[in-house]
């Protein structure tokens, strides 16, 4: 298992957080996602380490930005 934490900007509500979570859950190997709306922290649990580009693509697909 691998846990990684990223910072996402632009999320302002629960719907924003759910959108990001849903997109990241679509990445192969992801087993869990936790979003802290107040800080923008997104913790991703996966079977193996993920490529940052994959996470960035999922976040951007949801309409937000990985910093």
CSV table of C-alpha atoms in Angstrom, one decimal:
chain,number,residue,atom,x,y,z
A,1,UNK,CA,0.0,0.0,0.0
A,2,UNK,CA,1.1,3.5,-0.7
A,3,UNK,CA,-0.3,6.8,0.8
A,4,UNK,CA,0.4,10.1,-0.9
A,5,UNK,CA,-0.9,13.6,0.0
A,6,UNK,CA,-1.4,16.3,-2.6
A,7,UNK,CA,-2.7,19.9,-2.4
A,8,UNK,CA,-5.6,20.8,-4.6
A,9,UNK,CA,-6.7,24.5,-5.1
A,10,UNK,CA,-10.0,25.8,-6.1
A,11,UNK,CA,-12.3,23.6,-4.0
A,12,UNK,CA,-14.9,25.6,-2.1
A,13,UNK,CA,-17.7,23.2,-1.2
A,14,UNK,CA,-18.6,19.5,-0.6
A,15,UNK,CA,-19.6,19.1,-4.2
A,16,UNK,CA,-16.1,20.2,-5.2
A,17,UNK,CA,-14.5,17.7,-2.9
A,18,UNK,CA,-16.7,14.9,-4.2
A,19,UNK,CA,-15.9,15.7,-7.8
A,20,UNK,CA,-12.1,15.5,-7.1
A,21,UNK,CA,-12.6,12.3,-5.1
A,22,UNK,CA,-14.6,10.6,-7.8
A,23,UNK,CA,-12.1,11.5,-10.5
A,24,UNK,CA,-9.1,10.2,-8.5
A,25,UNK,CA,-11.0,7.0,-7.6
A,26,UNK,CA,-11.1,6.3,-11.3
A,27,UNK,CA,-7.3,5.9,-11.5
A,28,UNK,CA,-6.3,2.2,-11.6
A,29,UNK,CA,-5.0,1.0,-8.3
A,30,UNK,CA,-6.6,3.6,-6.1
A,31,UNK,CA,-8.2,2.1,-3.1
A,32,UNK,CA,-9.1,5.2,-1.1
A,33,UNK,CA,-9.3,9.0,-1.2
A,34,UNK,CA,-9.8,11.4,1.6
A,35,UNK,CA,-10.3,15.1,0.9
A,36,UNK,CA,-9.8,17.8,3.6
A,37,UNK,CA,-11.8,20.7,2.1
A,38,UNK,CA,-10.5,23.3,4.6
A,39,UNK,CA,-6.8,22.7,3.7
A,40,UNK,CA,-7.1,21.4,0.2
A,41,UNK,CA,-5.2,18.3,1.2
A,42,UNK,CA,-6.1,15.1,-0.7
A,43,UNK,CA,-4.7,11.8,0.6
A,44,UNK,CA,-4.7,9.0,-1.8
A,45,UNK,CA,-4.3,5.3,-0.9
A,46,UNK,CA,-3.2,3.0,-3.7
A,47,UNK,CA,-1.9,-0.5,-4.3
A,48,UNK,CA,1.4,1.0,-5.6
A,49,UNK,CA,2.8,4.5,-6.0
A,50,UNK,CA,0.9,6.6,-8.5
A,51,UNK,CA,2.4,8.8,-11.2
A,52,UNK,CA,1.8,12.5,-10.3
A,53,UNK,CA,0.7,13.1,-13.9
A,54,UNK,CA,-2.2,10.7,-13.4
A,55,UNK,CA,-3.3,12.4,-10.3
A,56,UNK,CA,-2.9,15.8,-11.9
A,57,UNK,CA,-5.0,14.7,-14.9
A,58,UNK,CA,-7.8,13.5,-12.6
A,59,UNK,CA,-7.8,16.7,-10.6
A,60,UNK,CA,-7.9,18.8,-13.7
A,61,UNK,CA,-10.7,16.7,-15.2
A,62,UNK,CA,-12.7,17.6,-12.1
A,63,UNK,CA,-12.0,21.3,-12.8
A,64,UNK,CA,-9.4,22.0,-10.1
A,65,UNK,CA,-5.6,22.4,-9.9
A,66,UNK,CA,-2.9,20.2,-8.2
A,67,UNK,CA,-0.2,22.4,-6.7
